[in-house]
mmCIF file of C-alpha atoms (C1' of nucleotides) in Angstrom:
data_model
loop_
_atom_site.group_PDB
_atom_site.id
_atom_site.type_symbol
_atom_site.label_atom_id
_atom_site.label_comp_id
_atom_site.label_asym_id
_atom_site.label_seq_id
_atom_site.Cartn_x
_atom_site.Cartn_y
_atom_site.Cartn_z
ATOM 1 C CA MET J 1 58.276 13.111 -86.881
ATOM 2 C CA GLU J 2 56.558 12.140 -90.067
ATOM 3 C CA PHE J 3 57.928 8.680 -90.549
ATOM 4 C CA HIS J 4 56.631 5.884 -92.648
ATOM 5 C CA GLY J 5 59.733 3.749 -92.299
ATOM 6 C CA ARG J 6 59.470 0.322 -93.822
ATOM 7 C CA GLY J 7 55.779 0.647 -93.582
ATOM 8 C CA LEU J 8 55.021 2.519 -96.721
ATOM 9 C CA CYS J 9 56.685 2.636 -100.108
ATOM 10 C CA ASP J 10 55.744 4.897 -102.915
ATOM 11 C CA SER J 11 53.613 2.917 -105.288
ATOM 12 C CA ALA J 12 55.498 4.561 -108.141
ATOM 13 C CA THR J 13 58.318 2.125 -107.448
ATOM 14 C CA PRO J 14 56.823 -1.259 -108.195
ATOM 15 C CA PRO J 15 58.430 -4.530 -107.149
ATOM 16 C CA ASN J 16 60.813 -6.114 -109.611
ATOM 17 C CA ASP J 17 60.051 -9.093 -111.828
ATOM 18 C CA GLN J 18 61.368 -11.662 -109.385
ATOM 19 C CA GLU J 19 59.173 -10.281 -106.630
ATOM 20 C CA GLU J 20 56.187 -10.283 -108.948
ATOM 21 C CA THR J 21 56.327 -14.054 -109.092
ATOM 22 C CA ASP J 22 56.955 -14.619 -105.382
ATOM 23 C CA LEU J 23 55.451 -13.525 -102.149
ATOM 24 C CA ARG J 24 56.425 -9.969 -101.454
ATOM 25 C CA ARG J 25 58.228 -8.896 -98.298
ATOM 26 C CA GLY J 26 59.332 -5.617 -96.837
ATOM 27 C CA PRO J 27 57.517 -2.301 -96.922
ATOM 28 C CA TRP J 28 53.915 -2.213 -98.006
ATOM 29 C CA THR J 29 52.974 -0.065 -100.962
ATOM 30 C CA ARG J 30 49.950 2.223 -101.077
ATOM 31 C CA ASP J 31 48.370 -0.111 -103.598
ATOM 32 C CA GLU J 32 48.808 -3.089 -101.312
ATOM 33 C CA ASP J 33 47.308 -1.152 -98.439
ATOM 34 C CA LEU J 34 44.307 -0.308 -100.575
ATOM 35 C CA LEU J 35 43.881 -3.907 -101.655
ATOM 36 C CA LEU J 36 43.996 -5.126 -98.084
ATOM 37 C CA LEU J 37 41.684 -2.374 -96.868
ATOM 38 C CA ASN J 38 39.142 -3.118 -99.543
ATOM 39 C CA TYR J 39 39.318 -6.817 -98.904
ATOM 40 C CA VAL J 40 38.885 -6.525 -95.156
ATOM 41 C CA SER J 41 36.065 -4.022 -95.476
ATOM 42 C CA ALA J 42 34.285 -6.432 -97.780
ATOM 43 C CA HIS J 43 35.021 -9.712 -96.024
ATOM 44 C CA GLY J 44 35.962 -8.789 -92.479
ATOM 45 C CA GLU J 45 38.983 -9.642 -90.336
ATOM 46 C CA GLY J 46 40.366 -13.071 -89.644
ATOM 47 C CA ARG J 47 41.284 -16.088 -91.729
ATOM 48 C CA TRP J 48 44.382 -14.260 -92.825
ATOM 49 C CA ASN J 49 45.963 -17.117 -94.703
ATOM 50 C CA SER J 50 42.892 -17.756 -96.783
ATOM 51 C CA LEU J 51 42.607 -14.014 -97.303
ATOM 52 C CA ALA J 52 46.159 -13.954 -98.571
ATOM 53 C CA ARG J 53 45.532 -16.881 -100.878
ATOM 54 C CA SER J 54 42.250 -15.543 -102.142
ATOM 55 C CA ALA J 55 43.469 -12.004 -102.593
ATOM 56 C CA GLY J 56 46.689 -13.262 -104.107
ATOM 57 C CA LEU J 57 44.762 -15.118 -106.771
ATOM 58 C CA SER J 58 42.068 -12.561 -107.459
ATOM 59 C CA ILE J 59 43.530 -9.132 -106.874
ATOM 60 C CA GLY J 60 47.265 -9.602 -106.818
ATOM 61 C CA LEU J 61 48.051 -9.094 -103.155
ATOM 62 C CA ARG J 62 51.123 -11.272 -102.787
ATOM 63 C CA ARG J 63 51.625 -11.308 -99.043
ATOM 64 C CA THR J 64 51.563 -13.986 -96.405
ATOM 65 C CA GLY J 65 48.611 -14.155 -94.076
ATOM 66 C CA LYS J 66 50.865 -13.177 -91.231
ATOM 67 C CA SER J 67 52.028 -10.108 -93.068
ATOM 68 C CA CYS J 68 48.442 -9.095 -93.881
ATOM 69 C CA ARG J 69 47.376 -9.559 -90.281
ATOM 70 C CA LEU J 70 50.274 -7.514 -88.961
ATOM 71 C CA ARG J 71 49.727 -4.722 -91.453
ATOM 72 C CA TRP J 72 46.065 -4.554 -90.604
ATOM 73 C CA LEU J 73 46.479 -4.638 -86.837
ATOM 74 C CA ASN J 74 49.386 -2.233 -86.593
ATOM 75 C CA TYR J 75 48.632 0.231 -89.350
ATOM 76 C CA LEU J 76 45.421 -0.039 -91.325
ATOM 77 C CA ARG J 77 42.875 -0.720 -88.596
ATOM 78 C CA PRO J 78 40.618 2.351 -88.389
ATOM 79 C CA ASP J 79 40.929 2.703 -84.624
ATOM 80 C CA VAL J 80 44.712 2.741 -84.568
ATOM 81 C CA ARG J 81 45.763 5.832 -82.685
ATOM 82 C CA ARG J 82 48.817 7.743 -83.815
ATOM 83 C CA GLY J 83 50.920 10.432 -82.237
ATOM 84 C CA ASN J 84 52.972 10.783 -79.098
ATOM 85 C CA ILE J 85 52.384 8.623 -76.067
ATOM 86 C CA THR J 86 50.740 10.938 -73.559
ATOM 87 C CA LEU J 87 51.864 11.319 -69.972
ATOM 88 C CA GLU J 88 48.827 9.379 -68.815
ATOM 89 C CA GLU J 89 49.633 6.587 -71.221
ATOM 90 C CA GLN J 90 53.233 6.577 -70.033
ATOM 91 C CA LEU J 91 52.034 6.250 -66.475
ATOM 92 C CA LEU J 92 49.712 3.448 -67.395
ATOM 93 C CA ILE J 93 52.389 1.595 -69.329
ATOM 94 C CA LEU J 94 54.792 1.800 -66.399
ATOM 95 C CA ASP J 95 52.119 0.595 -64.027
ATOM 96 C CA LEU J 96 50.965 -2.261 -66.199
ATOM 97 C CA HIS J 97 54.463 -3.351 -67.081
ATOM 98 C CA SER J 98 55.382 -3.579 -63.417
ATOM 99 C CA ARG J 99 52.454 -5.944 -62.961
ATOM 100 C CA LEU J 100 52.406 -7.843 -66.223
ATOM 101 C CA GLY J 101 55.996 -7.750 -67.437
ATOM 102 C CA ASN J 102 56.637 -7.912 -71.180
ATOM 103 C CA ARG J 103 53.065 -8.914 -71.947
ATOM 104 C CA TRP J 104 52.716 -6.248 -74.609
ATOM 105 C CA SER J 105 49.429 -7.373 -76.024
ATOM 106 C CA LYS J 106 47.877 -7.445 -72.561
ATOM 107 C CA ILE J 107 49.225 -3.988 -71.825
ATOM 108 C CA ALA J 108 47.936 -2.741 -75.171
ATOM 109 C CA ARG J 109 44.410 -3.837 -74.301
ATOM 110 C CA HIS J 110 44.365 -1.150 -71.643
ATOM 111 C CA LEU J 111 45.335 1.574 -74.091
ATOM 112 C CA PRO J 112 42.709 1.854 -76.808
ATOM 113 C CA GLY J 113 44.152 2.532 -80.210
ATOM 114 C CA ARG J 114 47.678 1.647 -79.213
ATOM 115 C CA THR J 115 49.205 -1.519 -80.591
ATOM 116 C CA ASP J 116 51.381 -3.977 -78.741
ATOM 117 C CA ASN J 117 54.114 -3.240 -81.240
ATOM 118 C CA GLU J 118 53.950 0.471 -80.495
ATOM 119 C CA ILE J 119 54.102 -0.068 -76.753
ATOM 120 C CA LYS J 120 56.920 -2.553 -77.118
ATOM 121 C CA ASN J 121 58.877 -0.099 -79.241
ATOM 122 C CA TYR J 122 58.186 2.663 -76.761
ATOM 123 C CA TRP J 123 59.459 0.549 -73.883
ATOM 124 C CA ARG J 124 62.566 -0.586 -75.647
ATOM 125 C CA THR J 125 63.571 2.765 -77.105
ATOM 126 C CA ARG J 126 62.543 5.148 -74.318
ATOM 127 C CA VAL J 127 62.253 3.369 -71.007
ATOM 128 C CA GLN J 128 65.207 1.072 -71.478
ATOM 129 C CA LYS J 129 67.304 3.943 -72.720
ATOM 130 C CA HIS J 130 66.698 5.951 -69.590
ATOM 131 C CA ALA J 131 67.223 2.906 -67.413
ATOM 132 C CA ARG J 132 70.603 2.470 -69.016
ATOM 133 C CA GLN J 133 71.376 6.144 -68.532
ATOM 134 C CA MET J 134 70.767 5.685 -64.839
ATOM 135 C CA GLN J 135 72.743 2.443 -64.815
ATOM 136 C CA PHE J 136 69.838 0.217 -63.917
ATOM 137 C CA ASP J 137 69.157 -3.236 -65.193
ATOM 138 C CA VAL J 138 65.709 -2.833 -66.698
ATOM 139 C CA ASN J 139 64.714 -6.308 -65.489
ATOM 140 C CA SER J 140 65.875 -5.844 -61.932
ATOM 141 C CA LYS J 141 63.699 -5.540 -58.870
ATOM 142 C CA GLN J 142 65.606 -2.380 -58.092
ATOM 143 C CA PHE J 143 64.451 -0.805 -61.331
ATOM 144 C CA GLU J 144 60.889 -1.925 -60.766
ATOM 145 C CA ASP J 145 60.887 -0.469 -57.275
ATOM 146 C CA MET J 146 62.198 2.828 -58.513
ATOM 147 C CA VAL J 147 59.634 2.997 -61.268
ATOM 148 C CA ARG J 148 56.864 2.525 -58.724
ATOM 149 C CA SER J 149 58.182 4.628 -55.918
ATOM 150 C CA VAL J 150 59.890 7.437 -57.791
ATOM 151 C CA TRP J 151 59.245 7.676 -61.492
ATOM 152 C CA MET J 152 55.515 7.108 -61.450
ATOM 153 C CA PRO J 153 54.890 9.687 -58.736
ATOM 154 C CA ARG J 154 57.062 12.060 -60.735
ATOM 155 C CA LEU J 155 54.934 11.437 -63.790
ATOM 156 C CA VAL J 156 51.838 12.134 -61.737
ATOM 157 C CA GLU J 157 53.438 15.357 -60.647
ATOM 158 C CA ARG J 158 54.029 16.351 -64.232
ATOM 159 C CA ILE J 159 50.490 15.434 -65.168
ATOM 160 C CA ARG J 160 49.326 17.672 -62.379
ATOM 161 C CA GLU J 161 51.512 20.512 -63.618
ATOM 162 C CA GLN J 162 50.253 20.008 -67.137
ATOM 163 C CA LYS J 163 46.709 20.068 -65.883
ATOM 164 C CA GLN J 164 47.276 23.336 -64.077
ATOM 165 C CA GLN J 165 48.776 24.887 -67.196
ATOM 166 C CA HIS J 166 45.891 23.542 -69.195
ATOM 167 C CA GLU J 167 43.308 24.994 -66.873
ATOM 168 C CA GLN J 168 44.985 28.362 -66.851
ATOM 169 C CA LYS J 169 44.438 28.548 -70.580
ATOM 170 C CA LYS J 170 40.863 27.331 -70.543
ATOM 171 C CA PRO J 171 37.730 28.358 -68.660
ATOM 172 C CA PRO J 172 37.209 26.151 -65.614
ATOM 173 C CA ARG J 173 35.020 23.117 -66.095
ATOM 174 C CA SER J 174 33.749 20.686 -63.583
ATOM 175 C CA LEU J 175 35.457 17.350 -63.362
ATOM 176 C CA GLU J 176 33.714 14.085 -62.909
ATOM 177 C CA SER J 177 33.334 12.800 -59.391
ATOM 178 C CA SER J 178 36.629 11.696 -57.947
ATOM 179 C CA CYS J 179 37.725 8.118 -58.155
ATOM 180 C CA SER J 180 40.870 6.163 -57.456
ATOM 181 C CA TYR J 181 43.718 5.808 -59.885
ATOM 182 C CA SER J 182 42.931 2.206 -60.618
ATOM 183 C CA GLU J 183 39.254 2.993 -61.067
ATOM 184 C CA SER J 184 40.077 5.747 -63.477
ATOM 185 C CA VAL J 185 42.188 3.407 -65.517
ATOM 186 C CA GLU J 186 39.508 0.779 -65.551
ATOM 187 C CA THR J 187 36.683 3.093 -66.517
ATOM 188 C CA GLN J 188 38.278 5.586 -68.847
ATOM 189 C CA LEU J 189 40.017 3.205 -71.154
ATOM 190 C CA SER J 190 37.411 0.980 -72.664
ATOM 191 C CA PRO J 191 36.999 -1.829 -73.501
ATOM 192 C CA PRO J 192 37.102 -2.952 -69.884
ATOM 193 C CA PRO J 193 40.347 -4.777 -69.253
ATOM 194 C CA PRO J 194 40.483 -8.074 -67.381
ATOM 195 C CA PRO J 195 41.059 -7.875 -63.623
ATOM 196 C CA LEU J 196 44.588 -7.011 -62.678
ATOM 197 C CA PRO J 197 46.572 -8.544 -59.857
ATOM 198 C CA PRO J 198 46.617 -6.497 -56.660
ATOM 199 C CA ALA J 199 48.545 -3.283 -57.081
ATOM 200 C CA MET J 200 52.038 -3.362 -55.714
ATOM 201 C CA ALA J 201 52.190 0.384 -55.359
ATOM 202 C CA PRO J 202 52.335 1.861 -51.904
ATOM 203 C CA GLU J 203 48.979 3.105 -50.716
ATOM 204 C CA SER J 204 50.372 6.594 -50.456
ATOM 205 C CA PHE J 205 51.072 6.607 -54.137
ATOM 206 C CA VAL J 206 47.714 5.230 -55.122
ATOM 207 C CA SER J 207 45.865 7.785 -53.040
ATOM 208 C CA ASP J 208 48.174 10.460 -54.333
ATOM 209 C CA VAL J 209 46.801 10.074 -57.799
ATOM 210 C CA ASP J 210 43.150 10.019 -56.935
ATOM 211 C CA ASP J 211 41.685 13.244 -58.237
ATOM 212 C CA ASP J 212 44.435 14.088 -60.619
ATOM 213 C CA VAL J 213 44.278 11.419 -63.234
ATOM 214 C CA CYS J 214 40.557 10.718 -63.059
ATOM 215 C CA GLY J 215 38.460 12.226 -65.797
ATOM 216 C CA ARG J 216 41.296 13.568 -67.867
ATOM 217 C CA TRP J 217 42.584 10.631 -69.884
ATOM 218 C CA MET J 218 41.236 11.903 -73.130
ATOM 219 C CA GLU J 219 42.028 15.557 -72.539
ATOM 220 C CA LEU J 220 45.725 15.685 -73.090
ATOM 221 C CA GLU J 221 46.569 14.661 -76.606
ATOM 222 C CA GLN J 222 50.087 15.921 -76.847
ATOM 223 C CA GLY J 223 52.615 13.996 -74.821
ATOM 224 C CA GLU J 224 56.247 14.751 -74.259
ATOM 225 C CA SER J 225 59.379 12.775 -73.591
ATOM 226 C CA MET J 226 59.271 10.911 -70.339
ATOM 227 C CA TRP J 227 62.426 12.186 -68.698
ATOM 228 C CA SER J 228 64.144 15.463 -69.224
ATOM 229 C CA VAL J 229 67.599 16.209 -67.915
ATOM 230 C CA GLU J 230 65.918 17.959 -64.994
ATOM 231 C CA ASP J 231 63.932 14.819 -64.268
ATOM 232 C CA ILE J 232 67.023 12.666 -64.168
ATOM 233 C CA LEU J 233 68.799 15.113 -61.871
ATOM 234 C CA TRP J 234 65.723 15.184 -59.697
ATOM 235 C CA LEU J 235 65.578 11.415 -59.565
ATOM 236 C CA GLN J 236 69.232 11.149 -58.686
ATOM 237 C CA GLN J 237 68.623 13.477 -55.748
ATOM 238 C CA GLN J 238 65.877 11.215 -54.525
ATOM 239 C CA LEU J 239 68.075 8.115 -54.462
ATOM 240 C "C1'" DA X 1 77.364 20.140 -97.773
ATOM 241 C "C1'" DA X 2 78.697 15.651 -96.610
ATOM 242 C "C1'" DA X 3 79.485 11.956 -93.483
ATOM 243 C "C1'" DC X 4 78.365 9.685 -89.573
ATOM 244 C "C1'" DA X 5 75.711 8.248 -85.394
ATOM 245 C "C1'" DA X 6 71.654 7.673 -82.925
ATOM 246 C "C1'" DG X 7 66.756 7.342 -82.593
ATOM 247 C "C1'" DG X 8 62.444 5.539 -83.931
ATOM 248 C "C1'" DC X 9 59.496 2.240 -85.695
ATOM 249 C "C1'" DA X 10 57.474 -1.030 -89.277
ATOM 250 C "C1'" DA X 11 58.042 -5.557 -90.477
ATOM 251 C "C1'" DC X 12 59.863 -10.140 -90.011
ATOM 252 C "C1'" DC X 13 60.968 -14.448 -87.489
ATOM 253 C "C1'" DG X 14 60.333 -18.286 -84.598
ATOM 254 C "C1'" DC X 15 57.796 -20.292 -81.154
ATOM 255 C "C1'" DC X 16 53.604 -21.652 -79.048
ATOM 256 C "C1'" DA X 17 48.634 -22.466 -78.091
ATOM 257 C "C1'" DC X 18 44.401 -23.549 -79.895
ATOM 258 C "C1'" DC X 19 41.161 -25.870 -82.819
ATOM 259 C "C1'" DG X 20 39.040 -28.923 -86.012
ATOM 260 C "C1'" DG X 21 39.367 -33.120 -88.640
ATOM 261 C "C1'" DT Y 1 45.230 -39.015 -79.357
ATOM 262 C "C1'" DC Y 2 47.560 -37.146 -83.165
ATOM 263 C "C1'" DC Y 3 48.434 -33.862 -86.674
ATOM 264 C "C1'" DG Y 4 48.245 -29.953 -89.657
ATOM 265 C "C1'" DG Y 5 46.588 -25.306 -90.154
ATOM 266 C "C1'" DT Y 6 46.033 -20.927 -88.200
ATOM 267 C "C1'" DG Y 7 46.615 -16.946 -85.509
ATOM 268 C "C1'" DG Y 8 48.793 -14.591 -81.519
ATOM 269 C "C1'" DC Y 9 52.776 -13.134 -79.188
ATOM 270 C "C1'" DG Y 10 57.461 -11.483 -77.892
ATOM 271 C "C1'" DG Y 11 62.028 -10.749 -79.640
ATOM 272 C "C1'" DT Y 12 64.793 -9.028 -83.248
ATOM 273 C "C1'" DT Y 13 66.186 -6.833 -87.508
ATOM 274 C "C1'" DG Y 14 66.887 -3.375 -90.752
ATOM 275 C "C1'" DC Y 15 65.808 0.929 -92.864
ATOM 276 C "C1'" DC Y 16 64.532 5.831 -92.831
ATOM 277 C "C1'" DT Y 17 64.797 10.211 -90.453
ATOM 278 C "C1'" DT Y 18 66.944 13.450 -87.659
ATOM 279 C "C1'" DG Y 19 70.658 15.425 -85.260
ATOM 280 C "C1'" DT Y 20 75.554 16.251 -84.834
ATOM 281 C "C1'" DT Y 21 80.202 16.925 -86.289
#
DNA sequence: AAACAAGGCAACCGCCACCGG
DNA sequence: TCCGGTGGCGGTTGCCTTGTT
């Protein structure tokens, strides 16, 4: 879906007179984006409040420092990655969330190009929705256990299926040497994340993933929704 | 075609930790 | 030690798009 939401207004509709004299709020215009981009490329990140003051005086960017920072981090930063959350990313988010909880910024550090806001939105709109559909409290131990013991293995299964379909369409190519799931996460998604607490996943699950996830994190660009109707039926059979 | 509902996501808000004076 | 400024973080809001009736 091509959606700019509150994030981008057409610059042909300028703010009204009252807003001209005050700090602006709401959607950013293309002109504002350009001003911020130019300023950051010239002066670098950080010191957002002084940036806002300076830019407000000199180039007419009437935004708070907080607003500038948020716009830069979530939208304008050159390494921001857009598009669907891939199956591998879904798996990683589930895994990390089970260990870290709602520490979105920490989770985001393990997914290059993804912002904490994006991951948070993904969790709230997709994961919580399906938890509700299955009548689970998303904060319960029961839900966490099911994510680890049922949903994550299912995701791995789907990754495997996707891989097989992928390889049927492409000439075979050698994979990197096999490594564990956790190793693959640590090495494929730079920058290197801080050490995680010991995995709570059953050993069978961890070993299950070994050769399947390793070496393929960057291959599959196009994700799909986490749970289809078939998935939910399948899960219900497992319970 | 219009009205409505649901989904998705950018942006805001309030709190907190950190740092320098 | 205190205090104000600043930036980071998680929760929440509100608007646009898409799907359905």
